[in-house]
CSV table of C-alpha atoms in Angstrom, one decimal:
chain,number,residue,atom,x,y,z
A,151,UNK,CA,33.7,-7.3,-10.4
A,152,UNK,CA,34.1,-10.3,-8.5
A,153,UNK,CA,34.9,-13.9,-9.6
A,154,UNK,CA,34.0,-16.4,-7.4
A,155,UNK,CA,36.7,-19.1,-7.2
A,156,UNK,CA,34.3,-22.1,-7.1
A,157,UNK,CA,32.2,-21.3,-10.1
A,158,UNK,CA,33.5,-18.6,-12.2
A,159,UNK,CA,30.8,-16.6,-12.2
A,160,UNK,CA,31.3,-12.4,-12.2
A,161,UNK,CA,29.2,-10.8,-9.3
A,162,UNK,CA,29.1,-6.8,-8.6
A,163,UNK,CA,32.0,-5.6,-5.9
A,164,UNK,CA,28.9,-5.0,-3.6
A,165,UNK,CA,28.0,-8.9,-3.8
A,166,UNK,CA,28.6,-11.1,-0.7
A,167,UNK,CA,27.2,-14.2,-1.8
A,168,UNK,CA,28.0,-16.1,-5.5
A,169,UNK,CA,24.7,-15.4,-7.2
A,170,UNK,CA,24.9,-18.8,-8.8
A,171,UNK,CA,26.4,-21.5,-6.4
A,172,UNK,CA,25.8,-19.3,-3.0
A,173,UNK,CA,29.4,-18.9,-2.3
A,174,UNK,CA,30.6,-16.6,0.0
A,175,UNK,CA,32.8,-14.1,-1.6
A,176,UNK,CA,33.9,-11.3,1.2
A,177,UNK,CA,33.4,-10.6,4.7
A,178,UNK,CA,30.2,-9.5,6.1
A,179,UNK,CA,29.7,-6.1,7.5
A,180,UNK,CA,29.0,-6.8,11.2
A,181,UNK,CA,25.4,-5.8,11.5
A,182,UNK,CA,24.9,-8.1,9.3
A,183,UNK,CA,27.6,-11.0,10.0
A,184,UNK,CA,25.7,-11.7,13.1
A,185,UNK,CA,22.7,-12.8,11.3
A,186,UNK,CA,24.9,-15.3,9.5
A,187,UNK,CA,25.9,-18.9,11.3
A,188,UNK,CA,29.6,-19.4,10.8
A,189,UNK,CA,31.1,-21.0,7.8
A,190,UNK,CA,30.9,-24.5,9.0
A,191,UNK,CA,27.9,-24.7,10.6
A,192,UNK,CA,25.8,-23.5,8.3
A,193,UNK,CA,24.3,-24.3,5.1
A,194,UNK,CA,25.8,-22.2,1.9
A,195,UNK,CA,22.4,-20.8,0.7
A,196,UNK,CA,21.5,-21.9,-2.8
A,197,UNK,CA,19.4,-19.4,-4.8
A,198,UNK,CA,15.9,-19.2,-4.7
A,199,UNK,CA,14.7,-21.0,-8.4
A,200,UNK,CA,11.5,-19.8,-10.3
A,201,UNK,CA,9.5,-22.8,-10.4
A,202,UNK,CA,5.7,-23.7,-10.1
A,203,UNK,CA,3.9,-24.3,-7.1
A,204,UNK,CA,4.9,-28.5,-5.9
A,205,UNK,CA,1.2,-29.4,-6.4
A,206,UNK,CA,1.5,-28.1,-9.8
A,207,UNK,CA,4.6,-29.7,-11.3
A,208,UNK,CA,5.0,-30.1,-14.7
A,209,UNK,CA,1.1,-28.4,-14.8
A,210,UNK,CA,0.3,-25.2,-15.3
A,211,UNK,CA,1.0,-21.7,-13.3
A,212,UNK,CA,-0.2,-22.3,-9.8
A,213,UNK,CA,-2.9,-20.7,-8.2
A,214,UNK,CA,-2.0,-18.1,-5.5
A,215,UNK,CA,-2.7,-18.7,-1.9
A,216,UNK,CA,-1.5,-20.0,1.3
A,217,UNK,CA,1.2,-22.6,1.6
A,218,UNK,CA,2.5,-25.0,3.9
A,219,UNK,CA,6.0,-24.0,5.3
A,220,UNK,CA,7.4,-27.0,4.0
A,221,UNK,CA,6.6,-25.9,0.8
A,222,UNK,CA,8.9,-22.7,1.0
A,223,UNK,CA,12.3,-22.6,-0.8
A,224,UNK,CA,14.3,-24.3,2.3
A,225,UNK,CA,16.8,-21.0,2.1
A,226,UNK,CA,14.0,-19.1,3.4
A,227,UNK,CA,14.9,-20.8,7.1
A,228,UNK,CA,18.1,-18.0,6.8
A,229,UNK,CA,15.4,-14.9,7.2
A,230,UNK,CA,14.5,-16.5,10.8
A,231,UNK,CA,17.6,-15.2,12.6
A,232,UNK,CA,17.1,-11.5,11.8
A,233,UNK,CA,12.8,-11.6,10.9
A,234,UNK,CA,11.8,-13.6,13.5
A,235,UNK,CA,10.0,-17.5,13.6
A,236,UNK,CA,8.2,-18.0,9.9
A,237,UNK,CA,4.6,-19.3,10.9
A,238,UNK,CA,2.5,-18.4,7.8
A,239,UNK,CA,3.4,-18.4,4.1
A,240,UNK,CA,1.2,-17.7,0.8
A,241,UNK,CA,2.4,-18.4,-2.7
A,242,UNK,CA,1.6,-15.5,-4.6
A,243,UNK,CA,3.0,-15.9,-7.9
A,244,UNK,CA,6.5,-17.4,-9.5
A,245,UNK,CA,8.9,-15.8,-7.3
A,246,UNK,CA,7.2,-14.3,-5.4
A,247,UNK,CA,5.9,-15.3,-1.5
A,248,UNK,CA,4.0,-13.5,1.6
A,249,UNK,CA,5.4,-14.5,4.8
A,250,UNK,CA,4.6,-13.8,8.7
A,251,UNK,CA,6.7,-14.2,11.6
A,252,UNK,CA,6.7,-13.8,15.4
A,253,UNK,CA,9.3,-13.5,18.1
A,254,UNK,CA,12.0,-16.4,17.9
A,255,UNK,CA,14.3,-17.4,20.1
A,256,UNK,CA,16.1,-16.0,23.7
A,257,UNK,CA,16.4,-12.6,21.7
A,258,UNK,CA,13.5,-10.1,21.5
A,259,UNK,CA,12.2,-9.8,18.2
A,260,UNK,CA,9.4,-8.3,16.7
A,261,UNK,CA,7.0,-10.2,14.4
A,262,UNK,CA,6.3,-9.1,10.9
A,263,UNK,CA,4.6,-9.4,7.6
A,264,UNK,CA,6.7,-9.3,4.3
A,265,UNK,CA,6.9,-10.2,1.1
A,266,UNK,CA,9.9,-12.1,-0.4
A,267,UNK,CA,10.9,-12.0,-4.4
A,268,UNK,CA,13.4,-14.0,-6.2
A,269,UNK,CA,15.5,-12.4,-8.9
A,270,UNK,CA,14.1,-14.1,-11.2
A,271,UNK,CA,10.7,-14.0,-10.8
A,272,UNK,CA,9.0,-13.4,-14.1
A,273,UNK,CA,6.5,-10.9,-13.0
A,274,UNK,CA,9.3,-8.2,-11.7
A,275,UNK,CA,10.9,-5.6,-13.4
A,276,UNK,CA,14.2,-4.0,-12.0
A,277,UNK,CA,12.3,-1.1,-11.3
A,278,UNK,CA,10.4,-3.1,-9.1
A,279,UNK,CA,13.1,-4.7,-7.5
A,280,UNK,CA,14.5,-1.4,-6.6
A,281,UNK,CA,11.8,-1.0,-4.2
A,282,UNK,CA,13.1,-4.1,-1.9
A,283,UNK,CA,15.8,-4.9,0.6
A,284,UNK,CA,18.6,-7.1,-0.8
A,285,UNK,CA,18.8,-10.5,1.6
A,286,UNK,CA,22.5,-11.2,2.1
A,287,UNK,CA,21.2,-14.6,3.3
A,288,UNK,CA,19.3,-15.7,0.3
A,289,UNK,CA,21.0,-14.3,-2.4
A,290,UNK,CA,19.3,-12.6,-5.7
A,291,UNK,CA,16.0,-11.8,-3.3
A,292,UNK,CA,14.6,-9.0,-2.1
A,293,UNK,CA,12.5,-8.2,1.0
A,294,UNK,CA,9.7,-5.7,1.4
A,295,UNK,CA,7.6,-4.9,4.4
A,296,UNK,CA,4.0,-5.4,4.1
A,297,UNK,CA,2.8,-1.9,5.4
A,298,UNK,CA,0.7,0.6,4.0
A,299,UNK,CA,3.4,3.3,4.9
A,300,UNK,CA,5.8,0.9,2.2
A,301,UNK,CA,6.2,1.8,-1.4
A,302,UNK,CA,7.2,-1.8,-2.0
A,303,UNK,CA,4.6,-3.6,-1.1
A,304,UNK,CA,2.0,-1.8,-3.7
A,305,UNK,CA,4.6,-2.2,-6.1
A,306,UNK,CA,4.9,-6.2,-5.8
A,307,UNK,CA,1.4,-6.7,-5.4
A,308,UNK,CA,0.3,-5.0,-8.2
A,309,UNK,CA,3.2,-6.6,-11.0
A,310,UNK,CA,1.8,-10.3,-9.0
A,311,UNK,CA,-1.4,-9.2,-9.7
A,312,UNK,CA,-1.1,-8.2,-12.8
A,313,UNK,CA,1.4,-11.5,-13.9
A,314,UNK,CA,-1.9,-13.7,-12.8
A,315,UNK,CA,-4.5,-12.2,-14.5
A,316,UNK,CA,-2.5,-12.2,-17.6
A,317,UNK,CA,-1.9,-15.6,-17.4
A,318,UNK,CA,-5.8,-16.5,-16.7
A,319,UNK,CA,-5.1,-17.2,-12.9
A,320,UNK,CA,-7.6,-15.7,-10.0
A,321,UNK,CA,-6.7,-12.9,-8.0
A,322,UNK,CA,-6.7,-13.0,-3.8
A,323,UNK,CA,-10.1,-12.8,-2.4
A,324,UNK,CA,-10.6,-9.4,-2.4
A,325,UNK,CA,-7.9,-8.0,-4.6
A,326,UNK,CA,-8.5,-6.3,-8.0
A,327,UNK,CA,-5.9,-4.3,-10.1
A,328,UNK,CA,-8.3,-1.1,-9.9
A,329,UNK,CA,-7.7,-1.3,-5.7
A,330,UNK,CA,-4.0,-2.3,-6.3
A,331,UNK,CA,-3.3,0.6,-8.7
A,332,UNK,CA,-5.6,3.2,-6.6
A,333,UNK,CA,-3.3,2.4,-3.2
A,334,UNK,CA,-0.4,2.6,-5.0
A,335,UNK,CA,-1.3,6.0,-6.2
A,336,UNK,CA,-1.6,7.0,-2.7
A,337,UNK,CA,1.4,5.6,-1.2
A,338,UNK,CA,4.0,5.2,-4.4
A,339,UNK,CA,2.9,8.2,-6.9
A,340,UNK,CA,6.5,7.8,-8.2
A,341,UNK,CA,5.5,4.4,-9.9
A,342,UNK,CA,2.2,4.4,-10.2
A,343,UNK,CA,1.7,8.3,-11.3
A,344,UNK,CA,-0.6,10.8,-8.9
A,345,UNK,CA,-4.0,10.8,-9.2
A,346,UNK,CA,-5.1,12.6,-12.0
A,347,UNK,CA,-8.0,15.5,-11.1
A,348,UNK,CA,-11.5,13.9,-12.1
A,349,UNK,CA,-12.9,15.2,-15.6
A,350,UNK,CA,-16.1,14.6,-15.0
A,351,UNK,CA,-19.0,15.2,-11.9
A,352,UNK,CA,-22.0,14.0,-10.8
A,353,UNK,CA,-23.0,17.8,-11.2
A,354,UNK,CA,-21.4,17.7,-15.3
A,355,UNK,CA,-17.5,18.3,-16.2
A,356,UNK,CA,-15.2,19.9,-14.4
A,357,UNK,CA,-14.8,23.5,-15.9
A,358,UNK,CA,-11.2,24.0,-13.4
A,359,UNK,CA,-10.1,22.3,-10.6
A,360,UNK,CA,-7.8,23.7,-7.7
A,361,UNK,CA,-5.6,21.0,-5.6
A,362,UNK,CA,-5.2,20.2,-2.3
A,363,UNK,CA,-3.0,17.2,-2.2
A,364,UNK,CA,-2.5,13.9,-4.1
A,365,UNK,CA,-6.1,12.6,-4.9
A,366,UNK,CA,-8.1,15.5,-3.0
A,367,UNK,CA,-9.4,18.4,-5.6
A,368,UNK,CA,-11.8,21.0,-5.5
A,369,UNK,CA,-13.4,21.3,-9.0
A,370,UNK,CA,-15.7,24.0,-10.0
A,371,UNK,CA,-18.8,23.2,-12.0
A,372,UNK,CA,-21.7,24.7,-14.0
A,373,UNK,CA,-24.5,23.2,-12.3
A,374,UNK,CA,-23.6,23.1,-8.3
A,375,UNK,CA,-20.5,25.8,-8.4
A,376,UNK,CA,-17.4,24.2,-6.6
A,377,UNK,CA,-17.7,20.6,-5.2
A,378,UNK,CA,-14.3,18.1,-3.4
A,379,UNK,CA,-13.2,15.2,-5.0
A,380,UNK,CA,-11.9,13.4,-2.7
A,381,UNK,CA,-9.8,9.7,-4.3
A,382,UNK,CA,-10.6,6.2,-2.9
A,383,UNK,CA,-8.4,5.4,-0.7
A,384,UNK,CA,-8.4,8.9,1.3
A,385,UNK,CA,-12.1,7.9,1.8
A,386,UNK,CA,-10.8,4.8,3.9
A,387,UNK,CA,-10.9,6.6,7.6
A,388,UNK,CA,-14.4,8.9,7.1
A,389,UNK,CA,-17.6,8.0,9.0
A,390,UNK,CA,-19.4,5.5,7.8
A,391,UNK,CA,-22.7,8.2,8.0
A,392,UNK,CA,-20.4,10.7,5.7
A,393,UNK,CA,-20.0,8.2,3.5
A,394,UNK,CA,-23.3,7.8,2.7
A,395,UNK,CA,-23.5,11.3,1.8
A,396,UNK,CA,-21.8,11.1,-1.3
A,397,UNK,CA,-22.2,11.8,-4.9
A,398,UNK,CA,-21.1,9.2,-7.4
A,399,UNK,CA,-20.7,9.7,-11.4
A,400,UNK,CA,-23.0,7.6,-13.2
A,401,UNK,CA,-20.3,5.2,-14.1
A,402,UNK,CA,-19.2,4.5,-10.7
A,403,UNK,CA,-23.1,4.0,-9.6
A,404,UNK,CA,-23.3,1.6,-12.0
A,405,UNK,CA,-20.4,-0.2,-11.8
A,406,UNK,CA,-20.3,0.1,-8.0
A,407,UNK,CA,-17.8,2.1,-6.3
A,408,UNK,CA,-15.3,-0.9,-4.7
A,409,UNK,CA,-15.3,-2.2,-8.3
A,410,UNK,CA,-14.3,0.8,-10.1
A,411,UNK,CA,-12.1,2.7,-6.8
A,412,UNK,CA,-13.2,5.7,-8.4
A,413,UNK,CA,-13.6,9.6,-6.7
A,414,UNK,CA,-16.5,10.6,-4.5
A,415,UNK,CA,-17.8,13.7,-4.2
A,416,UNK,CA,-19.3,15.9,-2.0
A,417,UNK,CA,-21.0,19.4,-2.2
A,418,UNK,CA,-19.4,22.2,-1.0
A,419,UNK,CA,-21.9,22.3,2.0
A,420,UNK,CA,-22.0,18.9,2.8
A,421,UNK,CA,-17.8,18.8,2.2
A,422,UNK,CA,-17.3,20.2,5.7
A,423,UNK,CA,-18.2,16.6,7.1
A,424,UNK,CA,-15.0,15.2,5.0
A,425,UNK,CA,-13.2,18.0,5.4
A,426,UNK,CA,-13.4,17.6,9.3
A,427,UNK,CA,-12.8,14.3,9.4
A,428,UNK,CA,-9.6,14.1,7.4
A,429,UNK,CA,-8.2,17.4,9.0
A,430,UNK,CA,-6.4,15.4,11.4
A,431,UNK,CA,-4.2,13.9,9.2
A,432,UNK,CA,-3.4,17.0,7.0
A,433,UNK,CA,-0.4,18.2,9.2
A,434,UNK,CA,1.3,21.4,7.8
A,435,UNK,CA,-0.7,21.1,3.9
A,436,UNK,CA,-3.4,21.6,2.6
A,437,UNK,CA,-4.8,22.0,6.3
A,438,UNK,CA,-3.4,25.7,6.3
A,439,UNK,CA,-5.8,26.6,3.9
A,440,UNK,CA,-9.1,25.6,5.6
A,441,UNK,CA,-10.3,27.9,8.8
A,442,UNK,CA,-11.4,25.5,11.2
A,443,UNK,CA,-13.8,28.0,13.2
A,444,UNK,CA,-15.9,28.4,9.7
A,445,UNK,CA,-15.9,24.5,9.3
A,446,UNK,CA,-17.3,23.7,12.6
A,447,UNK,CA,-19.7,26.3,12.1
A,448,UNK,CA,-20.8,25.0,8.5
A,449,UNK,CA,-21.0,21.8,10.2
A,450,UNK,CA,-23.2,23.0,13.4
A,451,UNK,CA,-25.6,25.2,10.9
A,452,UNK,CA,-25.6,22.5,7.9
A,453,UNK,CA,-25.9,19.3,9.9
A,454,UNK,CA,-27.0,20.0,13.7
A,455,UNK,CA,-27.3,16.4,15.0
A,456,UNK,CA,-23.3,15.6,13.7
A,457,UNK,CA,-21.7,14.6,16.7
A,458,UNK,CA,-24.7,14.1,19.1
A,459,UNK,CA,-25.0,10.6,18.7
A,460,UNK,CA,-28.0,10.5,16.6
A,461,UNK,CA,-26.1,8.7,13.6
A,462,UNK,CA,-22.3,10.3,14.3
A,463,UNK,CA,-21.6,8.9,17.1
A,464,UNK,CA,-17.6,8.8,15.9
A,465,UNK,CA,-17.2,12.6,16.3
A,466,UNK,CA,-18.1,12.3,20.3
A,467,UNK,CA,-14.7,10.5,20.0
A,468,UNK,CA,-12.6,13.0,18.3
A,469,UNK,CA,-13.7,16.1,20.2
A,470,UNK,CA,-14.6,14.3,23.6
A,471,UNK,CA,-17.4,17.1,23.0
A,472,UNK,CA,-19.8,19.0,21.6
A,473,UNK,CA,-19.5,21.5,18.8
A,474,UNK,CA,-19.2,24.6,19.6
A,475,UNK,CA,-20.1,27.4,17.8
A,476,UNK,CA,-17.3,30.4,16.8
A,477,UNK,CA,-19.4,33.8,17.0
A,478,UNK,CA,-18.3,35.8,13.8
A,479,UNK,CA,-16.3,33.5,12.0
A,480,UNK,CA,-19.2,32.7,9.5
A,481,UNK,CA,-19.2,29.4,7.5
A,482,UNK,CA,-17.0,29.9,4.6
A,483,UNK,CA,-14.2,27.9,5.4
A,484,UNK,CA,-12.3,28.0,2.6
A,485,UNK,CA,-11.2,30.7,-0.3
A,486,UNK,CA,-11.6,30.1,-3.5
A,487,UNK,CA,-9.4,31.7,-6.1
């Protein structure tokens, strides 16, 4: 441990900064010294406090959205060295901000979108914490990019999310919990759990299921033999025409798919349009176990106009032609056990 000799307070050997009066407390490794305005120019950074919106004081929780820069903790002007110029800021929830930044200065660097959570903040666990980038600028915060790609970002999001609608506040336009906790399936499993293979159909219950990959299942069924499952947000890069080939469960029809971000399914003959589509992006996994030749030939025999322009015009773009049939290859383009 370290004591810092202005306040007395104990921070962890790893600590650079007091984490209560913002005291330097040992050198700074050099990548990230030069970030850092010397001693006497600068100003020592003061934690970032939980406290309500400004327009709220002394009122109740405030209401999530964007934010005037002046408006953001004043040690947040420390990120600009490293992040680049801050130029758009949301208040999420206690502790928690959404910033954006361009290119700043004589240096060249890249803009960005983040997210920026206090210690403190009341709707983060440590767990969650764990997921972000200590600040050595602003100390007890953490920094997250806000990409897909990062684990994060669904994590933060969703424990925001979560902290407002527990507390009676309104979500972002367009953000639910069921969307938050479907993406962070996809991209953080770790947290959020993997998608669990569907019970039931729109062709009965699943009698076995054989996977493919983290929300993609073949299930077998009574009434229309093996059918794909395929989880919401894999479903985010098909055609728009494939999409309006699929099966929903009764529930999901209902309730309407984007509220509910539940599976769609697709025949085994009509799952060769999804199956193309997303081969792309299967790489070395479950892409190994589907015979492309078969596929295009399902596709060619099953749906003859796919890729003419008559309705799938997106194909034209991923081939740069035609189908073209594979003499002998048949159309079963994938074994099942």
């Amino acid at each position: 441990m370290i004591l810092c000799p202005d306040c007395g307070c104990q921070a962890s050997d790893g600590s650079y900064f007091c984490p209560d009066c913002g005291r330097r407390l040992q050198e700074l490794p050099p990548d990230v010294a030069r970030f850092v305005a010397p001693e006497d120019v600068r100003r020592v950074p003061m934690p970032v406090l939980v406290q309500e919106h400004p327009a709220d004081a002394g009122g109740p929780p405030a209401r999530p959205g964007p934010i005037p820069l002046s408006e953001l903790p004043g040690q947040f002007r420390g990120l600009e060295a490293q992040y680049g110029e801050i130029y758009a800021a949301e208040f999420i929830c206690p502790g928690v901000y959404y910033i954006a930044t361009r290119p700043s200065g004589a240096d060249s660097f890249f803009g960005g979108e983040y997210l920026v959570v206090s210690e403190d903040s009341p709707a983060m666990s440590p767990e969650a914490l764990s997921y972000g980038v200590p600040l050595p600028t602003i100390p007890r915060s953490f920094l997250y990019d806000y990409d897909y790609s990062c684990k994060g970002r669904h994590v933060v999001e969703y424990e925001a999310h979560k902290y407002l609608d527990e507390h009676g506040l309104p979500l972002p336009e367009g953000a639910s919990l069921a969307a938050d906790r479907a993406f962070g399936m996809d991209a953080c499993p770790e947290y959020f759990g993997a998608f669990p293979a569907p019970e039931e159909t729109p062709w009965g219950p699943a009698l076995r299921h054989e996977r493919l990959c983290n929300g993609l299942f073949w299930l077998e069924t009574a009434q229309a033999g093996w059918v794909l499952a395929i989880a919401y947000p894999l479903c985010s890069e098909l055609f728009e025409e494939t999409l309006d080939r699929v099966a929903l469960t009764e529930h999901d029809r209902a309730q309407g798919i984007h509220n509910t971000c539940g599976y769609r399914f697709y025949s085994y003959q009509t799952s060769c349009l999804p199956l193309y589509e997303m081969l792309p992006f299967a790489e070395d996994t479950w892409g190994t176990r589907i015979d492309p030749a078969a596929l295009k030939n399902a596709i060619l025999k099953y749906f003859p106009d796919y890729g003419s322009g008559d309705g799938f015009s997106g194909l034209q773009m991923m081939e740069g032609e035609r189908l073209q049939e594979t003499p002998g290859a048949g159309t079963d383009f994938y074994r099942f056990p």
